[in-house]
Short mmCIF file of C-alpha atoms in Angstrom, two decimals:
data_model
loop_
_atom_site.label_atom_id
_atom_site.label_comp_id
_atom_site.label_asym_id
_atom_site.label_seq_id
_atom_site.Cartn_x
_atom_site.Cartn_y
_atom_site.Cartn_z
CA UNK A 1 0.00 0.00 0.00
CA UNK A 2 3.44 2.40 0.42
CA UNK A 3 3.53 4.08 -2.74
CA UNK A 4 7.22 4.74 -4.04
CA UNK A 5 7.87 8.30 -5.29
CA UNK A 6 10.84 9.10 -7.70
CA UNK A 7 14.10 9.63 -6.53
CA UNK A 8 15.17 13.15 -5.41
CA UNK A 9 18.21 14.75 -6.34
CA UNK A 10 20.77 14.36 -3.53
CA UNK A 11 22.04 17.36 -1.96
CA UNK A 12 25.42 19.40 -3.46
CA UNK A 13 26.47 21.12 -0.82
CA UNK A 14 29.22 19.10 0.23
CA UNK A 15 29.78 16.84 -2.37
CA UNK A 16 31.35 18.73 -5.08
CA UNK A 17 34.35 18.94 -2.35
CA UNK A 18 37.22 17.07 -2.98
CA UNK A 19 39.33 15.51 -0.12
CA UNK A 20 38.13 14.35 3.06
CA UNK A 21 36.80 17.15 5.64
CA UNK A 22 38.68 17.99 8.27
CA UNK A 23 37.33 17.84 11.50
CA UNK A 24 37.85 21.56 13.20
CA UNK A 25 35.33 21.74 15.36
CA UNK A 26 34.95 20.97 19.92
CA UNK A 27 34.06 17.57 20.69
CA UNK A 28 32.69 18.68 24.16
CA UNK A 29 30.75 21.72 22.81
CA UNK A 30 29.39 19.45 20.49
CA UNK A 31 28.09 16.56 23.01
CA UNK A 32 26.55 19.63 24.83
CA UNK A 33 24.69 21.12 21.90
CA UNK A 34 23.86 17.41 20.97
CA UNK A 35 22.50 17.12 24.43
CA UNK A 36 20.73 20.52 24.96
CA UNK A 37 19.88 23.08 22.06
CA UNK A 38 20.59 20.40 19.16
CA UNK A 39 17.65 17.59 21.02
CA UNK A 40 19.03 14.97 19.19
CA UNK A 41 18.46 12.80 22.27
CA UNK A 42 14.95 13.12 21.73
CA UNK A 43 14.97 10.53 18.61
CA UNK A 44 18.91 9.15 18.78
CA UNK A 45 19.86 6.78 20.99
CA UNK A 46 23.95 6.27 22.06
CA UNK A 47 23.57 2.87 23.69
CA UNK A 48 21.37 2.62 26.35
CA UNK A 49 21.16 6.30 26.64
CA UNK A 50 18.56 8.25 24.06
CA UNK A 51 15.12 7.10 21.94
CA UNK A 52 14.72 4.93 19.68
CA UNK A 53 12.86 7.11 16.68
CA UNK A 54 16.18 7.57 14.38
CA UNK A 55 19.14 4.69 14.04
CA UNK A 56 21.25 4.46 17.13
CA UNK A 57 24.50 6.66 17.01
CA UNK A 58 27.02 4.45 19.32
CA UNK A 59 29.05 3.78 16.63
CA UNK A 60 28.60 6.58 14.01
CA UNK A 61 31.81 7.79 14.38
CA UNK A 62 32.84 4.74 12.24
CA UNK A 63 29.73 4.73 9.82
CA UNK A 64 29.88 7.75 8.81
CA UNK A 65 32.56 10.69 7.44
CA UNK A 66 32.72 13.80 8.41
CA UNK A 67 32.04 15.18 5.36
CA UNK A 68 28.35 12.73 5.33
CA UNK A 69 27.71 13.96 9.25
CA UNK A 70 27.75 17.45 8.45
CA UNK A 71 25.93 16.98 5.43
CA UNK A 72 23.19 15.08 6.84
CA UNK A 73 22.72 18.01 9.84
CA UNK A 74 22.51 20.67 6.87
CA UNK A 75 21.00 18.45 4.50
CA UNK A 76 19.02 15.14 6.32
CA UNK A 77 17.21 14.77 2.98
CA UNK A 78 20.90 14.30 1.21
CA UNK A 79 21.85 10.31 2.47
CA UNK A 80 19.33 9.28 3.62
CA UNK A 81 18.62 5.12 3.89
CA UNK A 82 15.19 3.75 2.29
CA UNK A 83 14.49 2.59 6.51
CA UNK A 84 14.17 5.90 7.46
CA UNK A 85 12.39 7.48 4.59
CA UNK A 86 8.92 9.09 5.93
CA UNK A 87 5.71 7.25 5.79
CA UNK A 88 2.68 9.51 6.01
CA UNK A 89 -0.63 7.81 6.57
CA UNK A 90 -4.37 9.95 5.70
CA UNK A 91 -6.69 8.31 8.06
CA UNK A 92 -10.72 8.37 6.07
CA UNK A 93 -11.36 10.61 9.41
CA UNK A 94 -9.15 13.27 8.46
CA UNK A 95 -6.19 12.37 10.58
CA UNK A 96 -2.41 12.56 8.63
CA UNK A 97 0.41 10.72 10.96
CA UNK A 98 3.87 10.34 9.75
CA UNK A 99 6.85 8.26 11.02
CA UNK A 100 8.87 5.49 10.22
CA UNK A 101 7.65 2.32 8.83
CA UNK A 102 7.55 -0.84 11.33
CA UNK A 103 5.47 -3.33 9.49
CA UNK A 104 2.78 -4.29 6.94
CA UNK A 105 0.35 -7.25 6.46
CA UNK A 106 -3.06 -7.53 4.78
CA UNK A 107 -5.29 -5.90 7.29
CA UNK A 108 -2.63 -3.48 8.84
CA UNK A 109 0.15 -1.19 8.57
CA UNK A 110 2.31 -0.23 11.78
CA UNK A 111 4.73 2.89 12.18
CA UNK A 112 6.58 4.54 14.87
CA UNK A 113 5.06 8.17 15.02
CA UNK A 114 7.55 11.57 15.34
CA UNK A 115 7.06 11.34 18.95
CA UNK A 116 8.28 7.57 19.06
CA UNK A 117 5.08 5.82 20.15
CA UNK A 118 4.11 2.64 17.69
CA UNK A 119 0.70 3.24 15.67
CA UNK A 120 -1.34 0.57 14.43
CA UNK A 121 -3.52 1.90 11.49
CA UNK A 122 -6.51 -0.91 9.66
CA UNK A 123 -6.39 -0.65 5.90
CA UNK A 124 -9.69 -0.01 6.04
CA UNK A 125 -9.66 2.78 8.25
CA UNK A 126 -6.89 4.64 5.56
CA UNK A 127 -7.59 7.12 2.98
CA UNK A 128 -3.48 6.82 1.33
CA UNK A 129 0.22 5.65 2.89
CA UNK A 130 2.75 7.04 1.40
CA UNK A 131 6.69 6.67 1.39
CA UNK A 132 8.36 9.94 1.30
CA UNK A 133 11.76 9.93 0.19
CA UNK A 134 12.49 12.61 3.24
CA UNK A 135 14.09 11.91 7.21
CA UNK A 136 12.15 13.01 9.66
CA UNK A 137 14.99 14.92 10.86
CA UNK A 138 15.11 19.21 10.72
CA UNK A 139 17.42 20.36 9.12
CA UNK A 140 19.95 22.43 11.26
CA UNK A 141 21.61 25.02 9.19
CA UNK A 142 19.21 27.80 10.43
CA UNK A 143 18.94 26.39 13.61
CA UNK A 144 22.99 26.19 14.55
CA UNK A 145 25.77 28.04 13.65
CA UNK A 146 28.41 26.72 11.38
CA UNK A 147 30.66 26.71 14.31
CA UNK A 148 28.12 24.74 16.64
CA UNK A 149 27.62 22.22 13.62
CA UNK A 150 31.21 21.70 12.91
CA UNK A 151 31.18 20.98 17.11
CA UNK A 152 28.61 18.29 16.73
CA UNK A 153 30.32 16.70 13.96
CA UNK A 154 33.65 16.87 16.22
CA UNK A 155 31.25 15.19 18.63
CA UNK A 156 29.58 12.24 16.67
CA UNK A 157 33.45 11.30 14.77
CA UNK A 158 34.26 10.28 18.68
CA UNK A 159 31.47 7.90 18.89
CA UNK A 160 33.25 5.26 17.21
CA UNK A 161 31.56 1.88 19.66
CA UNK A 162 32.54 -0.22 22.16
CA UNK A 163 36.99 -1.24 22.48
CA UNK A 164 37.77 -3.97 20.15
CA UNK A 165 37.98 -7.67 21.70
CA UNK A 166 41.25 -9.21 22.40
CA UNK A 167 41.38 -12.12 19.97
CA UNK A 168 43.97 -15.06 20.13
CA UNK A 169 46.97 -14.88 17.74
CA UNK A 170 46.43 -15.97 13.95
CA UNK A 171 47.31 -18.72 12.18
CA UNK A 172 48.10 -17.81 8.55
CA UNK A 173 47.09 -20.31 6.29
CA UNK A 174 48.20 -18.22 3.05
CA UNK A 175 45.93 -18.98 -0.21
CA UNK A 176 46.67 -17.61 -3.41
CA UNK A 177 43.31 -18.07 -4.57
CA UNK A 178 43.41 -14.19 -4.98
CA UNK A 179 46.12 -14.25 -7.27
CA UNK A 180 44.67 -16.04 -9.84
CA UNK A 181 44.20 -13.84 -12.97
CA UNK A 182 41.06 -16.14 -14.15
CA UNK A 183 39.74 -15.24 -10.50
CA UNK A 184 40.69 -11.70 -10.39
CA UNK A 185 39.30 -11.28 -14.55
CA UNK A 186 36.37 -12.59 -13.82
CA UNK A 187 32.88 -11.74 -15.26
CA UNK A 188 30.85 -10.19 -12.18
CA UNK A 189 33.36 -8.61 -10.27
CA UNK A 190 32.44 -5.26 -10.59
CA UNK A 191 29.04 -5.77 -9.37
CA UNK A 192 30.46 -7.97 -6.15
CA UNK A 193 33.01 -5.05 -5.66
CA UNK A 194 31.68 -2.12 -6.85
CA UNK A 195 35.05 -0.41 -7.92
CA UNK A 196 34.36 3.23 -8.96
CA UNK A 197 31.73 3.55 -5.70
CA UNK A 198 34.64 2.10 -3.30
CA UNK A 199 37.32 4.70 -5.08
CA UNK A 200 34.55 7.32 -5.20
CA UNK A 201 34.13 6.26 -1.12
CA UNK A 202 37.53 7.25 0.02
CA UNK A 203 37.54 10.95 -0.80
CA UNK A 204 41.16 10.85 -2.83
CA UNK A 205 41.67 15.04 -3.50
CA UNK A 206 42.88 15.41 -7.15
CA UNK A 207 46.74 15.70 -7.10
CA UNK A 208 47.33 13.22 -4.17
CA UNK A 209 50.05 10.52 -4.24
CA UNK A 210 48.74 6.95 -3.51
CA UNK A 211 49.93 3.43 -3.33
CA UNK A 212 48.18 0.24 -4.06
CA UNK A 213 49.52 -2.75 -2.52
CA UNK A 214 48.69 -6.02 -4.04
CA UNK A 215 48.11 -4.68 -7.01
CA UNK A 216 47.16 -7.84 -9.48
CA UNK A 217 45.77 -7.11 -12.67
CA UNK A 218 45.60 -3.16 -12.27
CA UNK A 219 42.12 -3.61 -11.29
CA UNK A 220 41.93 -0.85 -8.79
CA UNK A 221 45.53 0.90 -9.73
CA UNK A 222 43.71 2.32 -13.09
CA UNK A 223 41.27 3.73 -10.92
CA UNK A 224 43.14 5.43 -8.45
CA UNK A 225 45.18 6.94 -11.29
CA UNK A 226 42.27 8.32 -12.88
CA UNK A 227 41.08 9.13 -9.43
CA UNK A 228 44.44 11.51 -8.83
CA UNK A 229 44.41 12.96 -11.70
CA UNK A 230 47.76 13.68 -13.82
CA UNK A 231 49.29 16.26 -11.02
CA UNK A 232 48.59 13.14 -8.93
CA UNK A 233 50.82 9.87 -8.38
CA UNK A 234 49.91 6.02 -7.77
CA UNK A 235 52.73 3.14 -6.74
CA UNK A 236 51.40 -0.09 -7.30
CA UNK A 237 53.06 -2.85 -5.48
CA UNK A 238 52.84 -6.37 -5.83
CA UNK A 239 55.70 -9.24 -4.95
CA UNK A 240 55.19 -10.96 -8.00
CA UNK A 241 56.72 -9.63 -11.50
CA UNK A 242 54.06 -10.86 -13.73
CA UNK A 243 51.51 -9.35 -11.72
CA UNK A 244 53.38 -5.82 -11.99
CA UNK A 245 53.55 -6.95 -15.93
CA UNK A 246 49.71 -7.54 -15.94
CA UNK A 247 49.20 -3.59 -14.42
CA UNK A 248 51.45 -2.21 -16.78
CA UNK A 249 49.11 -3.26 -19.69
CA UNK A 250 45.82 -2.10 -17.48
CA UNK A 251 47.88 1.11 -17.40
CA UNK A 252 48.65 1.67 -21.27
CA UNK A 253 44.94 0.09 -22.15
CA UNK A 254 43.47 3.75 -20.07
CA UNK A 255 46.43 5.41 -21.30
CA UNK A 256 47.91 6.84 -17.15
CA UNK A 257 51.19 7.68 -17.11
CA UNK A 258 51.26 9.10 -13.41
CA UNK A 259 51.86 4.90 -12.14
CA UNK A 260 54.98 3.82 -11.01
CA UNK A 261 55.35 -0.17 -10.68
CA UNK A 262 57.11 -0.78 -7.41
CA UNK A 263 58.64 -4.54 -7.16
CA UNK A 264 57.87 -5.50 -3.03
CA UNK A 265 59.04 -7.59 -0.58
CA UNK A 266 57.66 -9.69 1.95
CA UNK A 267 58.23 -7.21 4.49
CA UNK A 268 58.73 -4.36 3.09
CA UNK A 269 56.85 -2.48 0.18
CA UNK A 270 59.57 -0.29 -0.78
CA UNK A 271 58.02 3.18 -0.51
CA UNK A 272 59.07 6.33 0.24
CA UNK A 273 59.18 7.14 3.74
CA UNK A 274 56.24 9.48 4.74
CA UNK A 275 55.92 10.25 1.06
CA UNK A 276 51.98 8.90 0.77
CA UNK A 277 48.24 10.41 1.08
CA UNK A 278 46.50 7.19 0.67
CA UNK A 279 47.61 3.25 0.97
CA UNK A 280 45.02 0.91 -0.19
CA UNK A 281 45.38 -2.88 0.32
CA UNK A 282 42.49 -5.19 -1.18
CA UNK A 283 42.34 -8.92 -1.14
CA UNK A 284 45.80 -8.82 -0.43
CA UNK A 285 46.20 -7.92 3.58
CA UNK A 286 45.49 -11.52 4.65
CA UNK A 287 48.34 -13.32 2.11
CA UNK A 288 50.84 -11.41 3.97
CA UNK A 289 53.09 -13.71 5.62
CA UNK A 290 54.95 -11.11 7.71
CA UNK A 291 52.18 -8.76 8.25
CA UNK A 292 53.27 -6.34 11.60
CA UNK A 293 56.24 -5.62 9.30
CA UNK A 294 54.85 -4.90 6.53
CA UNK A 295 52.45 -2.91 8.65
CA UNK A 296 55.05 -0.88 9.93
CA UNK A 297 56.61 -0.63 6.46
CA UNK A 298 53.22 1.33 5.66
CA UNK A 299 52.78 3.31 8.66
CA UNK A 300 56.73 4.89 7.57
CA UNK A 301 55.62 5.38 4.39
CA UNK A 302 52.01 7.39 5.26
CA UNK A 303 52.35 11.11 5.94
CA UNK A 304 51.27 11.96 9.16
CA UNK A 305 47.40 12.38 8.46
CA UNK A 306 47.59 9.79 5.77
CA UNK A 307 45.30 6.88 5.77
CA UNK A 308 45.72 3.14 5.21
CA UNK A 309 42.25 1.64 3.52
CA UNK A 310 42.18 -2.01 4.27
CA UNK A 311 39.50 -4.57 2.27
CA UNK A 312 38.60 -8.10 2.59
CA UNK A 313 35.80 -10.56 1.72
CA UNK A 314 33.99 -10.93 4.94
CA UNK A 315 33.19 -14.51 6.60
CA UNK A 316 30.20 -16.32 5.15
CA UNK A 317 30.40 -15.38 1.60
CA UNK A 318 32.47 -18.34 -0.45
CA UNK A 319 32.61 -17.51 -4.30
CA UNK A 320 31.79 -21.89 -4.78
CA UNK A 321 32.62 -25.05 -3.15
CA UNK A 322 36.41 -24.86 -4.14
CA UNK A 323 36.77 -21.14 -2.48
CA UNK A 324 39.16 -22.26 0.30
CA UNK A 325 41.04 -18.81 0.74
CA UNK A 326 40.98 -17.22 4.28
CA UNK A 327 38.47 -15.00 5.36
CA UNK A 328 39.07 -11.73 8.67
CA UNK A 329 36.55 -10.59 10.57
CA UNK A 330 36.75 -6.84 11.40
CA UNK A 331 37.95 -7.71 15.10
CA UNK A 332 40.83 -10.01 13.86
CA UNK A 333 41.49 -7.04 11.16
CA UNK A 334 41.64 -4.58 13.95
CA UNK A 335 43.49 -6.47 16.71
CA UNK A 336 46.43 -7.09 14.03
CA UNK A 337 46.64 -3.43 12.41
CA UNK A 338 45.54 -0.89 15.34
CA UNK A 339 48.59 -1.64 17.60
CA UNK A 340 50.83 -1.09 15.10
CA UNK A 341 50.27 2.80 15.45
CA UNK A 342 46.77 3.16 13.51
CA UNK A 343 43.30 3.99 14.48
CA UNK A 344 39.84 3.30 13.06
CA UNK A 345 38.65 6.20 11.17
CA UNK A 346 35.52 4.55 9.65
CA UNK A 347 33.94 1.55 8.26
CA UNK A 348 33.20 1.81 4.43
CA UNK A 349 29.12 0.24 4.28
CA UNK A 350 28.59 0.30 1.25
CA UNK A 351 30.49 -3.20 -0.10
CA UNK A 352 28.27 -5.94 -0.59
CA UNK A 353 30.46 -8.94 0.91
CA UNK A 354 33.21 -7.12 1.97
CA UNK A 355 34.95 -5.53 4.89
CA UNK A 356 36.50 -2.28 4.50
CA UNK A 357 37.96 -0.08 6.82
CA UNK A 358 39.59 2.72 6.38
CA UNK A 359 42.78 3.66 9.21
CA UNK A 360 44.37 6.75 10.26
CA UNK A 361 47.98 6.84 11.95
CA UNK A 362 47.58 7.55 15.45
CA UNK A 363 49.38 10.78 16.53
#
């Protein structure tokens, strides 16, 4: 009985920025506004602490960028998930209700109102239900200053969840399964890996200098090339020549000539000390068999506010009965990378089967 509308057109404000955004702003003065002027409490929960009306914000810090927080305060309409699009319901006595959707069945449909109390509506009592493609949410640019916004993004980057769990030492069980070129030229990747969204994701500024890791077939290097732009510079890495000889030809095929093939080791990647923006390892992080030094090697090589972009196929999703390569959860990803001098900056949500997490160098 929801009706779908047409899509709106997303919001510009932010996104025609290049680069991630920097966070400037007071964490403390922004838990207070969040607390007080902003009332985000009064549909946000953090934990047990807060209602239940929007999505929970323990972990946002990691969800979400900067540059999508502030946007969504300005802008709620902007990014906004199909769960939380607005459902108004036209009762045949004149009453109009909107909130969130909870449920529909043949006789019934059940939201969750603006002032978080569950309605139960029979069809036969409704004139029209409608999805809007709209949050619920106000929009705050007239209702805080830019500098109390930038303070509640400060704010909501520090909720990041709970500590990660300690998690016993791993066995590696290296499986080149990942280096196969069949696997890695296969028909269907894009779709399971979604390529120009995941470069698009990380917010490279034109002109940056970037390294790919585990390089393969050039699958990603071309991208990040493109991505960078010719005042911009990618090293691609891998241990094996052919591989290296398989990018080159990716290279010349989208005619780049701002990659440089870099020939690694198993501990060390070769790169310039503190000479990179951006280090991105995909399906390669788990084949390394000496991974705290090559770790290390990329920490050296980051500059300080440099980030290190780490993806794997998560648990549970085998490509066939022969798929025997390893599989990380985020904790084991976490536990082996984060003492090693990095932090989590954010989780990347919008991979299908994948992990990917994206790591700044802790101060």
């Amino acid at each position: 009985m929801f009706k779908p509308i047409a899509p709106a057109v997303l919001a510009l404000t932010l996104a025609a920025q290049t680069g991630p955004l920097r966070v400037t702003g007071h964490a403390a003065a922004g838990k207070a506004i969040f607390d007080g002027k902003g009332g985000c409490g009064a549909c946000h929960s953090i934990g047990d602490r807060g209602a239940s009306l929007g999505p929970d914000l323990g972990d946002i810090g990691i969800r979400r960028s900067a540059k999508s927080l502030r946007l969504s305060l300005i802008d709620p309409n902007a990014e906004i998930y199909p769960e939380y699009y607005t459902v108004v319901v036209i009762t045949k006595g004149g009453e109009t209700v909107q909130g969130l959707a909870l449920n529909e069945d043949d006789l019934s449909i059940q939201i969750r109102d603006i002032n978080g109390n569950p309605r139960s509506f029979l069809k036969d009592n409704i004139k029209s239900a409608r999805r809007e493609q709209r949050s619920l949410m106000p929009s705050y640019v007239n209702r805080l200053s830019e500098t109390e916004i930038d303070d509640v993004v400060a704010y909501l980057r520090t909720l990041k969840g709970p500590p990660i769990a300690p998690v016993a030492k791993r066995t590696r069980q290296p499986n080149h399964a990942y280096s196969d070129v069949t696997f890695l030229n296969r028909i269907g990747r894009d779709a399971e890996e979604r390529p120009d969204s995941l470069v698009s994701a990380l917010e490279i500024p034109v002109g940056a200098s970037v390294s790919e890791i585990g390089c393969g077939t050039g699958y990603f290097t071309w991208r990040l090339a493109d991505k960078v732009g010719p005042t911009g510079k990618v090293c691609a890495v891998d241990v094996q020549q052919k591989m290296l000889d398989l990018t080159a030809e990716t290279i010349r095929k989208h005619q780049l000539s701002n990659v440089e093939l870099v020939l690694g080791g198993e501990t060390d990647p070769h790169l310039t000390a503190a000479s990179l923006d951006l280090v991105l390892i995909a399906y390669a992080y788990h084949e390394f068999s000496e991974p705290e030094a090559m770790t290390r090697a990329v920490n050296r090589a980051l500059k300080p506010d440099g980030r290190l972009v780490i993806i794997e196929f998560a648990e549970g999703h085998p490509f066939g009965p022969q798929d025997n390569a390893e599989r990380m959860t985020i904790n084991q990803i976490r536990a082996e990378i984060e003492p090693i001098g990095f932090e989590l900056d954010r989780m990347l949500d919008l991979l299908p089967i994948q992990h990917g997490l994206i790591l700044t160098k802790r101060p």
